[in-house]
Amino acid sequence: MDNIAGTKSSLSWAVQISVILLVVIWLVPTIGLLVSSFRDRDQISASGWWLSPFAVEQNFQAKIPAEEAKPDQGGFVIEGNIFGGADTEVIRFGGARSNPTIAAVGETAELTRDRTLTVQQNGDFTYFSPAEIKRDPSIYYSTATPPDFSLSNYRNILFSNNMDVAFINTLTVTIPATIIPILIAAFAAYALAWMDFAGRGFLIAMVVGLLVVPLQLALVPLLQFHNKIGIGQSFLGIWMAHTGFGLPLAIYLLRNYMVGLPRDIIESAKVDGATDFQVFTKIVLPLSFPALASFAIFQFLWTWNDLLVAKVFLPSNSESWVMTVKIADDLLGSRGGDWGILASAAFISIAVPLIVFFTMQRYLVRGLLAGSVK
Amino acid sequence: MSPLLQGIVTVVVGVGGCVGYFFLSNLILDKVIFPTRAENPGKNINRANLVRPWLFLFPAMAALGLYLVYPVVGSFWRSLHNRSGDEFIGFGNYAVMFADDGFQTALFNNFLWVLVVPASATFFGLLVAQLTDRLKWGNIAKSLIFMPMAISFVGASLIWKFVYANNADIGLINAIRDVFGASDPLDVLQLRFWNNFFLMFILVWIQTGFAMVILSAALRGIPEETIEAAIIDGANPFQVFFKIKVPQIMGTIVVVWTTITILVLKVFDIVYTMTGGNFGTEILPSYMMSYMFRDDGRATAVAFVIMIIVLPVMIWNIRQARAEMR
């Protein structure tokens, strides 16, 4: 279609630019979080992540000892180096908390009570006071801290904040809750697609209708039910809940796919004496692999990312938290301002879905198209 | 037992149990109840085939019935009772709820969400689908825009909490305002009314990829002759898009729109994580969660209101499915 007259218009540049713009808007927030997850806590609050490749200007305070003061030029002078010889550079300095960076290096800053202060780039300072110095004076200075990227946020959140436990819990919830509904749904989808029985149309309509039922309805009655049969809030309960909630989409997607399989294959197998069970396991199931894979990805992403079901059906003690609950209920409350920790926690929780997503994207898209566009 | 081990055991027991159920029930049906080797095999095969669909369907129907059909009735019944569930109070919960300011705000906000999110996500999805259609790097662009689909609502909320942060050194929004000379950082999540839109944008960000994938497939399905004919007749690209392409994929647009609408009515994570429903951002699902475990009567009443709002979509879906089957 590329060479139809008129399609290669002047719009082509506008198209390129608008797509770039959209991609940037869609990508930048995630990149920001990723960059921040590697940065030191103080650096995050000192400069934006978009400036992270550059040095950060940070303010410090140093006390200088009053007893080193020597009488000189009709007053008292303290000399020395604020870094004690370390290899750092001062950018600005000052002598008062209210205005910590009043002077540039090399200048002489006028302080209160006629005192003066000079700081050199390498940290050498000269402090002069006309009167005797009784208390240790403070020097305020700012240095350029080089960019500091490390895995310390990840180490911190994983090993001292129980995020590793939450990670394992999430896996524990997700794997059974992905595999079991697929199996149940595949049999049901086959029956709805290829078996003839009274009430089939009604059942299909019911499955479509149930796609829409809000989860919220299920919470209270089912929790009561779980308590009554003795499961209560537990992993077993959440597996059952995810299985129930995932089924309508699974049956719907798989049935739509199976209906599209060629009728001849199935009928000739039956003529040759295959039972429905054999037709299903030997022919339909292998042929349905793309649809099974796409639903598996969906159900995996959905159970991995779920917050609501986990909040209701899992016990609320910290040993049973999945990552979403851990982040939403614990970290955002207790570590609300600690952006480095939050960012690394978010990345730990989205790493697995992202890997699954980018490796299996083909199947995901195919499944979406099989189920939604008819 | 460690949870991971417990999970593996469940997979083995669960999968084994399912396979065993399907295999054994079919075996028993064929060999014991209606054996093909008995006096009239033909009749027995037919009788077995009358039962078999229900063997295949039973686990799914049982799970659906218990986890989705029963709760519709169970929730309604529970919502007619008081806080602890021991006293029947009729529509008392509903009366109290509708008089509550918080509920009215939540209802109004939910209305905004349903209006704005599906419309914007479908619009952006269609825009990206059309723009990337003939780009060389279109597939890469699509993948990147599709990516947020994989991110949890909680993760996405954190990502955007960062963008919205009330500090020009952390939040992009405030950094941009800073460049244009704004004096004080602004907490956009506390701007009454407008904060709702900042929350909605997170869901739009997640859902645009979904709309894009489906709409781009639909755009590819349009017969080229119609487009060629329009171009030969002198239509400009905008006319081709709005007058030729969009009408032909209207059905798909409606499906995408509906799907996102359903999602909006269920989602509570974003509001819960970002503002906890404060600053006038409550929506029905998060309003419901604030009563969950505390007053089940109220919570189920809110859930039932959500159900009633979803009902028209449900009916539309079922009619659509029935029309397709014919």
PDB file of C-alpha atoms in Angstrom, chain B residues 27-278:
ATOM      1  CA  LEU B  27     -13.372 -44.475  31.787  1.00  0.00           C
ATOM      2  CA  ILE B  28     -16.129 -45.340  34.236  1.00  0.00           C
ATOM      3  CA  LEU B  29     -18.758 -43.950  31.883  1.00  0.00           C
ATOM      4  CA  ASP B  30     -17.492 -46.015  28.959  1.00  0.00           C
ATOM      5  CA  LYS B  31     -16.614 -49.269  30.726  1.00  0.00           C
ATOM      6  CA  VAL B  32     -18.950 -49.539  33.689  1.00  0.00           C
ATOM      7  CA  ILE B  33     -22.146 -47.559  33.273  1.00  0.00           C
ATOM      8  CA  PHE B  34     -22.674 -47.772  29.533  1.00  0.00           C
ATOM      9  CA  PRO B  35     -20.269 -50.485  28.346  1.00  0.00           C
ATOM     10  CA  THR B  36     -19.883 -50.649  24.575  1.00  0.00           C
ATOM     11  CA  ARG B  37     -19.489 -54.424  24.809  1.00  0.00           C
ATOM     12  CA  ALA B  38     -22.955 -54.981  26.340  1.00  0.00           C
ATOM     13  CA  GLU B  39     -26.037 -56.256  24.464  1.00  0.00           C
ATOM     14  CA  ASN B  40     -26.792 -53.061  22.466  1.00  0.00           C
ATOM     15  CA  PRO B  41     -23.548 -51.059  22.096  1.00  0.00           C
ATOM     16  CA  GLY B  42     -24.969 -48.442  19.723  1.00  0.00           C
ATOM     17  CA  LYS B  43     -27.604 -47.344  22.194  1.00  0.00           C
ATOM     18  CA  ASN B  44     -25.045 -47.307  25.002  1.00  0.00           C
ATOM     19  CA  ILE B  45     -22.641 -45.109  23.045  1.00  0.00           C
ATOM     20  CA  ASN B  46     -25.410 -42.634  22.411  1.00  0.00           C
ATOM     21  CA  ARG B  47     -26.425 -42.643  26.045  1.00  0.00           C
ATOM     22  CA  ALA B  48     -22.811 -42.157  27.124  1.00  0.00           C
ATOM     23  CA  ASN B  49     -22.509 -39.224  24.766  1.00  0.00           C
ATOM     24  CA  LEU B  50     -25.511 -37.602  26.405  1.00  0.00           C
ATOM     25  CA  VAL B  51     -23.734 -37.657  29.753  1.00  0.00           C
ATOM     26  CA  ARG B  52     -20.182 -36.892  28.649  1.00  0.00           C
ATOM     27  CA  PRO B  53     -20.541 -33.153  28.030  1.00  0.00           C
ATOM     28  CA  TRP B  54     -21.566 -32.747  31.620  1.00  0.00           C
ATOM     29  CA  LEU B  55     -18.520 -34.667  32.817  1.00  0.00           C
ATOM     30  CA  PHE B  56     -16.358 -32.249  30.863  1.00  0.00           C
ATOM     31  CA  LEU B  57     -18.264 -29.252  32.106  1.00  0.00           C
ATOM     32  CA  PHE B  58     -18.808 -30.211  35.725  1.00  0.00           C
ATOM     33  CA  PRO B  59     -15.642 -28.768  37.375  1.00  0.00           C
ATOM     34  CA  ALA B  60     -15.914 -25.515  35.453  1.00  0.00           C
ATOM     35  CA  MET B  61     -19.627 -25.134  36.148  1.00  0.00           C
ATOM     36  CA  ALA B  62     -19.157 -25.928  39.824  1.00  0.00           C
ATOM     37  CA  ALA B  63     -16.386 -23.336  40.156  1.00  0.00           C
ATOM     38  CA  LEU B  64     -18.278 -20.695  38.177  1.00  0.00           C
ATOM     39  CA  GLY B  65     -21.452 -21.349  40.114  1.00  0.00           C
ATOM     40  CA  LEU B  66     -19.727 -21.118  43.452  1.00  0.00           C
ATOM     41  CA  TYR B  67     -17.355 -18.232  42.751  1.00  0.00           C
ATOM     42  CA  LEU B  68     -19.427 -16.023  40.448  1.00  0.00           C
ATOM     43  CA  VAL B  69     -23.123 -16.942  40.380  1.00  0.00           C
ATOM     44  CA  TYR B  70     -23.677 -17.632  44.048  1.00  0.00           C
ATOM     45  CA  PRO B  71     -21.979 -14.364  45.136  1.00  0.00           C
ATOM     46  CA  VAL B  72     -24.447 -12.315  43.080  1.00  0.00           C
ATOM     47  CA  VAL B  73     -27.272 -13.728  45.174  1.00  0.00           C
ATOM     48  CA  GLY B  74     -25.192 -14.081  48.332  1.00  0.00           C
ATOM     49  CA  SER B  75     -23.991 -10.489  48.239  1.00  0.00           C
ATOM     50  CA  PHE B  76     -27.462  -9.141  47.687  1.00  0.00           C
ATOM     51  CA  TRP B  77     -28.809 -11.171  50.598  1.00  0.00           C
ATOM     52  CA  ARG B  78     -25.916 -10.083  52.821  1.00  0.00           C
ATOM     53  CA  SER B  79     -26.451  -6.428  51.896  1.00  0.00           C
ATOM     54  CA  LEU B  80     -29.928  -6.602  53.428  1.00  0.00           C
ATOM     55  CA  HIS B  81     -28.431  -7.323  56.835  1.00  0.00           C
ATOM     56  CA  ASN B  82     -26.772  -5.167  59.447  1.00  0.00           C
ATOM     57  CA  ARG B  83     -23.074  -4.722  60.178  1.00  0.00           C
ATOM     58  CA  SER B  84     -22.497  -8.129  61.750  1.00  0.00           C
ATOM     59  CA  GLY B  85     -24.969 -10.006  59.596  1.00  0.00           C
ATOM     60  CA  ASP B  86     -27.338 -11.216  62.326  1.00  0.00           C
ATOM     61  CA  GLU B  87     -30.246  -8.844  61.796  1.00  0.00           C
ATOM     62  CA  PHE B  88     -32.357  -8.314  58.679  1.00  0.00           C
ATOM     63  CA  ILE B  89     -32.720  -4.591  57.975  1.00  0.00           C
ATOM     64  CA  GLY B  90     -34.125  -4.595  54.429  1.00  0.00           C
ATOM     65  CA  PHE B  91     -32.798  -1.742  52.340  1.00  0.00           C
ATOM     66  CA  GLY B  92     -31.418   0.100  55.365  1.00  0.00           C
ATOM     67  CA  ASN B  93     -27.802  -0.133  54.146  1.00  0.00           C
ATOM     68  CA  TYR B  94     -28.764   1.312  50.792  1.00  0.00           C
ATOM     69  CA  ALA B  95     -30.708   4.175  52.373  1.00  0.00           C
ATOM     70  CA  VAL B  96     -27.817   5.115  54.664  1.00  0.00           C
ATOM     71  CA  MET B  97     -25.345   4.761  51.828  1.00  0.00           C
ATOM     72  CA  PHE B  98     -27.171   6.977  49.358  1.00  0.00           C
ATOM     73  CA  ALA B  99     -27.417   9.700  51.998  1.00  0.00           C
ATOM     74  CA  ASP B 100     -23.669   9.511  52.650  1.00  0.00           C
ATOM     75  CA  ASP B 101     -21.489  12.261  51.153  1.00  0.00           C
ATOM     76  CA  GLY B 102     -18.611   9.866  50.608  1.00  0.00           C
ATOM     77  CA  PHE B 103     -20.810   7.590  48.547  1.00  0.00           C
ATOM     78  CA  GLN B 104     -22.063  10.459  46.425  1.00  0.00           C
ATOM     79  CA  THR B 105     -18.510  11.596  45.717  1.00  0.00           C
ATOM     80  CA  ALA B 106     -17.514   8.042  44.863  1.00  0.00           C
ATOM     81  CA  LEU B 107     -20.478   7.635  42.551  1.00  0.00           C
ATOM     82  CA  PHE B 108     -19.747  10.925  40.808  1.00  0.00           C
ATOM     83  CA  ASN B 109     -16.046  10.100  40.432  1.00  0.00           C
ATOM     84  CA  ASN B 110     -16.858   6.636  39.151  1.00  0.00           C
ATOM     85  CA  PHE B 111     -19.071   8.285  36.570  1.00  0.00           C
ATOM     86  CA  LEU B 112     -16.111  10.466  35.516  1.00  0.00           C
ATOM     87  CA  TRP B 113     -13.829   7.434  35.308  1.00  0.00           C
ATOM     88  CA  VAL B 114     -16.273   5.512  33.135  1.00  0.00           C
ATOM     89  CA  LEU B 115     -16.633   8.524  30.882  1.00  0.00           C
ATOM     90  CA  VAL B 116     -12.980   9.513  30.570  1.00  0.00           C
ATOM     91  CA  VAL B 117     -10.834   6.375  30.781  1.00  0.00           C
ATOM     92  CA  PRO B 118     -12.402   4.166  28.076  1.00  0.00           C
ATOM     93  CA  ALA B 119     -12.766   7.142  25.751  1.00  0.00           C
ATOM     94  CA  SER B 120      -9.156   8.317  26.148  1.00  0.00           C
ATOM     95  CA  ALA B 121      -7.622   4.838  26.073  1.00  0.00           C
ATOM     96  CA  THR B 122      -9.555   3.958  22.916  1.00  0.00           C
ATOM     97  CA  PHE B 123      -8.656   7.294  21.354  1.00  0.00           C
ATOM     98  CA  PHE B 124      -4.934   6.982  22.089  1.00  0.00           C
ATOM     99  CA  GLY B 125      -5.016   3.324  21.047  1.00  0.00           C
ATOM    100  CA  LEU B 126      -6.591   4.187  17.725  1.00  0.00           C
ATOM    101  CA  LEU B 127      -4.181   7.061  17.230  1.00  0.00           C
ATOM    102  CA  VAL B 128      -1.107   4.904  17.857  1.00  0.00           C
ATOM    103  CA  ALA B 129      -2.511   2.040  15.779  1.00  0.00           C
ATOM    104  CA  GLN B 130      -3.048   4.365  12.819  1.00  0.00           C
ATOM    105  CA  LEU B 131       0.228   6.279  13.187  1.00  0.00           C
ATOM    106  CA  THR B 132       2.459   3.206  13.547  1.00  0.00           C
ATOM    107  CA  ASP B 133       0.693   1.384  10.736  1.00  0.00           C
ATOM    108  CA  ARG B 134       3.285   2.097   8.077  1.00  0.00           C
ATOM    109  CA  LEU B 135       6.296   3.120  10.161  1.00  0.00           C
ATOM    110  CA  LYS B 136       9.428   1.039   9.792  1.00  0.00           C
ATOM    111  CA  TRP B 137       9.925   0.928  13.539  1.00  0.00           C
ATOM    112  CA  GLY B 138       6.192   0.677  14.181  1.00  0.00           C
ATOM    113  CA  ASN B 139       6.437  -2.696  15.899  1.00  0.00           C
ATOM    114  CA  ILE B 140       9.017  -1.457  18.372  1.00  0.00           C
ATOM    115  CA  ALA B 141       6.878   1.578  19.151  1.00  0.00           C
ATOM    116  CA  LYS B 142       3.876  -0.688  19.660  1.00  0.00           C
ATOM    117  CA  SER B 143       5.772  -3.001  21.996  1.00  0.00           C
ATOM    118  CA  LEU B 144       6.875  -0.079  24.123  1.00  0.00           C
ATOM    119  CA  ILE B 145       3.381   1.366  24.365  1.00  0.00           C
ATOM    120  CA  PHE B 146       1.965  -2.091  25.065  1.00  0.00           C
ATOM    121  CA  MET B 147       4.457  -2.700  27.871  1.00  0.00           C
ATOM    122  CA  PRO B 148       2.461  -1.142  30.756  1.00  0.00           C
ATOM    123  CA  MET B 149      -0.084  -3.964  30.274  1.00  0.00           C
ATOM    124  CA  ALA B 150       2.387  -6.202  32.096  1.00  0.00           C
ATOM    125  CA  ILE B 151       2.814  -3.875  35.048  1.00  0.00           C
ATOM    126  CA  SER B 152       0.597  -4.248  38.096  1.00  0.00           C
ATOM    127  CA  PHE B 153      -1.686  -1.385  39.045  1.00  0.00           C
ATOM    128  CA  VAL B 154       0.336  -1.063  42.225  1.00  0.00           C
ATOM    129  CA  GLY B 155       3.595  -0.904  40.274  1.00  0.00           C
ATOM    130  CA  ALA B 156       2.110   1.587  37.842  1.00  0.00           C
ATOM    131  CA  SER B 157       0.863   3.705  40.723  1.00  0.00           C
ATOM    132  CA  LEU B 158       4.355   3.801  42.191  1.00  0.00           C
ATOM    133  CA  ILE B 159       5.802   4.771  38.823  1.00  0.00           C
ATOM    134  CA  TRP B 160       3.392   7.672  38.559  1.00  0.00           C
ATOM    135  CA  LYS B 161       3.644   8.631  42.198  1.00  0.00           C
ATOM    136  CA  PHE B 162       7.199   9.430  41.277  1.00  0.00           C
ATOM    137  CA  VAL B 163       6.149  11.576  38.306  1.00  0.00           C
ATOM    138  CA  TYR B 164       3.555  13.437  40.380  1.00  0.00           C
ATOM    139  CA  ALA B 165       5.842  13.904  43.416  1.00  0.00           C
ATOM    140  CA  ASN B 166       5.497  17.161  45.254  1.00  0.00           C
ATOM    141  CA  ASN B 167       9.133  18.167  44.703  1.00  0.00           C
ATOM    142  CA  ALA B 168      10.862  19.678  41.681  1.00  0.00           C
ATOM    143  CA  ASP B 169      13.887  17.424  42.267  1.00  0.00           C
ATOM    144  CA  ILE B 170      11.855  14.205  42.162  1.00  0.00           C
ATOM    145  CA  GLY B 171       8.637  14.740  40.261  1.00  0.00           C
ATOM    146  CA  LEU B 172       8.747  15.419  36.546  1.00  0.00           C
ATOM    147  CA  ILE B 173       5.565  17.476  36.594  1.00  0.00           C
ATOM    148  CA  ASN B 174       6.979  19.861  39.152  1.00  0.00           C
ATOM    149  CA  ALA B 175      10.350  19.900  37.416  1.00  0.00           C
ATOM    150  CA  ILE B 176       8.644  21.040  34.216  1.00  0.00           C
ATOM    151  CA  ARG B 177       6.663  23.669  36.116  1.00  0.00           C
ATOM    152  CA  ASP B 178       9.950  24.766  37.661  1.00  0.00           C
ATOM    153  CA  VAL B 179      11.512  25.297  34.235  1.00  0.00           C
ATOM    154  CA  PHE B 180       8.605  27.556  33.348  1.00  0.00           C
ATOM    155  CA  GLY B 181       9.191  29.542  36.500  1.00  0.00           C
ATOM    156  CA  ALA B 182       6.544  28.258  38.892  1.00  0.00           C
ATOM    157  CA  SER B 183       7.530  29.279  42.384  1.00  0.00           C
ATOM    158  CA  ASP B 184       6.232  26.526  44.662  1.00  0.00           C
ATOM    159  CA  PRO B 185       5.999  22.816  44.019  1.00  0.00           C
ATOM    160  CA  LEU B 186       2.442  21.673  43.580  1.00  0.00           C
ATOM    161  CA  ASP B 187       0.960  18.445  44.906  1.00  0.00           C
ATOM    162  CA  VAL B 188      -1.224  17.500  41.965  1.00  0.00           C
ATOM    163  CA  LEU B 189      -2.814  14.661  43.938  1.00  0.00           C
ATOM    164  CA  GLN B 190      -4.284  17.145  46.365  1.00  0.00           C
ATOM    165  CA  LEU B 191      -5.824  19.423  43.750  1.00  0.00           C
ATOM    166  CA  ARG B 192      -9.487  18.748  44.319  1.00  0.00           C
ATOM    167  CA  PHE B 193     -11.432  17.518  41.296  1.00  0.00           C
ATOM    168  CA  TRP B 194      -8.417  17.656  38.959  1.00  0.00           C
ATOM    169  CA  ASN B 195      -6.579  15.002  40.958  1.00  0.00           C
ATOM    170  CA  ASN B 196      -9.126  12.497  39.635  1.00  0.00           C
ATOM    171  CA  PHE B 197      -7.815  13.066  36.136  1.00  0.00           C
ATOM    172  CA  PHE B 198      -4.231  12.498  37.213  1.00  0.00           C
ATOM    173  CA  LEU B 199      -5.298   9.133  38.639  1.00  0.00           C
ATOM    174  CA  MET B 200      -7.306   8.272  35.542  1.00  0.00           C
ATOM    175  CA  PHE B 201      -4.338   8.933  33.327  1.00  0.00           C
ATOM    176  CA  ILE B 202      -2.500   6.038  35.004  1.00  0.00           C
ATOM    177  CA  LEU B 203      -5.203   3.629  33.849  1.00  0.00           C
ATOM    178  CA  VAL B 204      -5.214   5.198  30.385  1.00  0.00           C
ATOM    179  CA  TRP B 205      -1.450   4.675  30.315  1.00  0.00           C
ATOM    180  CA  ILE B 206      -1.950   0.981  31.106  1.00  0.00           C
ATOM    181  CA  GLN B 207      -4.881   0.337  28.795  1.00  0.00           C
ATOM    182  CA  THR B 208      -3.836   2.199  25.643  1.00  0.00           C
ATOM    183  CA  GLY B 209      -1.636  -0.722  24.582  1.00  0.00           C
ATOM    184  CA  PHE B 210      -4.553  -3.120  24.789  1.00  0.00           C
ATOM    185  CA  ALA B 211      -6.771  -0.868  22.663  1.00  0.00           C
ATOM    186  CA  MET B 212      -3.920  -0.317  20.211  1.00  0.00           C
ATOM    187  CA  VAL B 213      -3.255  -4.022  19.609  1.00  0.00           C
ATOM    188  CA  ILE B 214      -6.859  -4.856  18.871  1.00  0.00           C
ATOM    189  CA  LEU B 215      -7.601  -1.755  16.831  1.00  0.00           C
ATOM    190  CA  SER B 216      -4.445  -2.132  14.787  1.00  0.00           C
ATOM    191  CA  ALA B 217      -5.503  -5.680  13.857  1.00  0.00           C
ATOM    192  CA  ALA B 218      -8.891  -4.314  12.875  1.00  0.00           C
ATOM    193  CA  LEU B 219      -7.290  -1.578  10.750  1.00  0.00           C
ATOM    194  CA  ARG B 220      -5.226  -4.207   8.950  1.00  0.00           C
ATOM    195  CA  GLY B 221      -8.420  -6.124   8.223  1.00  0.00           C
ATOM    196  CA  ILE B 222      -9.969  -3.291   6.238  1.00  0.00           C
ATOM    197  CA  PRO B 223     -10.159  -4.201   2.526  1.00  0.00           C
ATOM    198  CA  GLU B 224      -7.602  -2.113   0.655  1.00  0.00           C
ATOM    199  CA  GLU B 225      -9.928  -1.460  -2.271  1.00  0.00           C
ATOM    200  CA  THR B 226     -12.113   0.871  -0.214  1.00  0.00           C
ATOM    201  CA  ILE B 227      -9.085   2.936   0.799  1.00  0.00           C
ATOM    202  CA  GLU B 228      -7.628   2.995  -2.704  1.00  0.00           C
ATOM    203  CA  ALA B 229     -10.954   4.069  -4.143  1.00  0.00           C
ATOM    204  CA  ALA B 230     -11.199   6.921  -1.661  1.00  0.00           C
ATOM    205  CA  ILE B 231      -7.664   8.088  -2.436  1.00  0.00           C
ATOM    206  CA  ILE B 232      -8.300   7.992  -6.187  1.00  0.00           C
ATOM    207  CA  ASP B 233     -11.417  10.073  -5.584  1.00  0.00           C
ATOM    208  CA  GLY B 234      -9.156  12.657  -3.971  1.00  0.00           C
ATOM    209  CA  ALA B 235      -9.700  12.064  -0.252  1.00  0.00           C
ATOM    210  CA  ASN B 236      -6.984  13.434   2.015  1.00  0.00           C
ATOM    211  CA  PRO B 237      -5.493  11.242   4.774  1.00  0.00           C
ATOM    212  CA  PHE B 238      -7.847  12.657   7.406  1.00  0.00           C
ATOM    213  CA  GLN B 239     -10.895  11.946   5.292  1.00  0.00           C
ATOM    214  CA  VAL B 240      -9.640   8.432   4.593  1.00  0.00           C
ATOM    215  CA  PHE B 241      -9.206   7.848   8.305  1.00  0.00           C
ATOM    216  CA  PHE B 242     -12.449   9.334   9.604  1.00  0.00           C
ATOM    217  CA  LYS B 243     -14.800   8.554   6.743  1.00  0.00           C
ATOM    218  CA  ILE B 244     -13.468   5.236   5.421  1.00  0.00           C
ATOM    219  CA  LYS B 245     -11.492   3.472   8.150  1.00  0.00           C
ATOM    220  CA  VAL B 246     -13.240   4.390  11.379  1.00  0.00           C
ATOM    221  CA  PRO B 247     -16.769   3.455  10.219  1.00  0.00           C
ATOM    222  CA  GLN B 248     -15.504   0.060   9.062  1.00  0.00           C
ATOM    223  CA  ILE B 249     -13.962  -0.815  12.431  1.00  0.00           C
ATOM    224  CA  MET B 250     -16.774   0.665  14.524  1.00  0.00           C
ATOM    225  CA  GLY B 251     -17.712  -2.798  15.833  1.00  0.00           C
ATOM    226  CA  THR B 252     -14.207  -3.377  17.190  1.00  0.00           C
ATOM    227  CA  ILE B 253     -14.069   0.103  18.688  1.00  0.00           C
ATOM    228  CA  VAL B 254     -17.245  -0.655  20.636  1.00  0.00           C
ATOM    229  CA  VAL B 255     -15.811  -3.966  21.883  1.00  0.00           C
ATOM    230  CA  VAL B 256     -12.605  -2.275  23.078  1.00  0.00           C
ATOM    231  CA  TRP B 257     -14.585   0.516  24.693  1.00  0.00           C
ATOM    232  CA  THR B 258     -16.812  -1.943  26.545  1.00  0.00           C
ATOM    233  CA  THR B 259     -13.917  -4.085  27.729  1.00  0.00           C
ATOM    234  CA  ILE B 260     -12.141  -1.088  29.209  1.00  0.00           C
ATOM    235  CA  THR B 261     -15.386   0.151  30.777  1.00  0.00           C
ATOM    236  CA  ILE B 262     -15.769  -3.165  32.600  1.00  0.00           C
ATOM    237  CA  LEU B 263     -12.200  -2.925  33.828  1.00  0.00           C
ATOM    238  CA  VAL B 264     -12.755   0.616  35.099  1.00  0.00           C
ATOM    239  CA  LEU B 265     -15.726  -0.532  37.130  1.00  0.00           C
ATOM    240  CA  LYS B 266     -13.642  -3.199  38.846  1.00  0.00           C
ATOM    241  CA  VAL B 267     -10.372  -1.376  39.471  1.00  0.00           C
ATOM    242  CA  PHE B 268      -9.574  -0.080  42.910  1.00  0.00           C
ATOM    243  CA  ASP B 269      -5.809  -0.502  43.168  1.00  0.00           C
ATOM    244  CA  ILE B 270      -4.857   2.853  41.705  1.00  0.00           C
ATOM    245  CA  VAL B 271      -6.947   4.982  44.018  1.00  0.00           C
ATOM    246  CA  TYR B 272      -6.062   2.775  46.975  1.00  0.00           C
ATOM    247  CA  THR B 273      -2.314   3.108  46.377  1.00  0.00           C
ATOM    248  CA  MET B 274      -2.138   6.714  45.238  1.00  0.00           C
ATOM    249  CA  THR B 275      -4.408   8.617  47.597  1.00  0.00           C
ATOM    250  CA  GLY B 276      -6.212   6.000  49.669  1.00  0.00           C
ATOM    251  CA  GLY B 277      -9.399   7.711  48.555  1.00  0.00           C
ATOM    252  CA  ASN B 278      -8.493  10.997  50.239  1.00  0.00           C
TER     253      ASN B 278
END
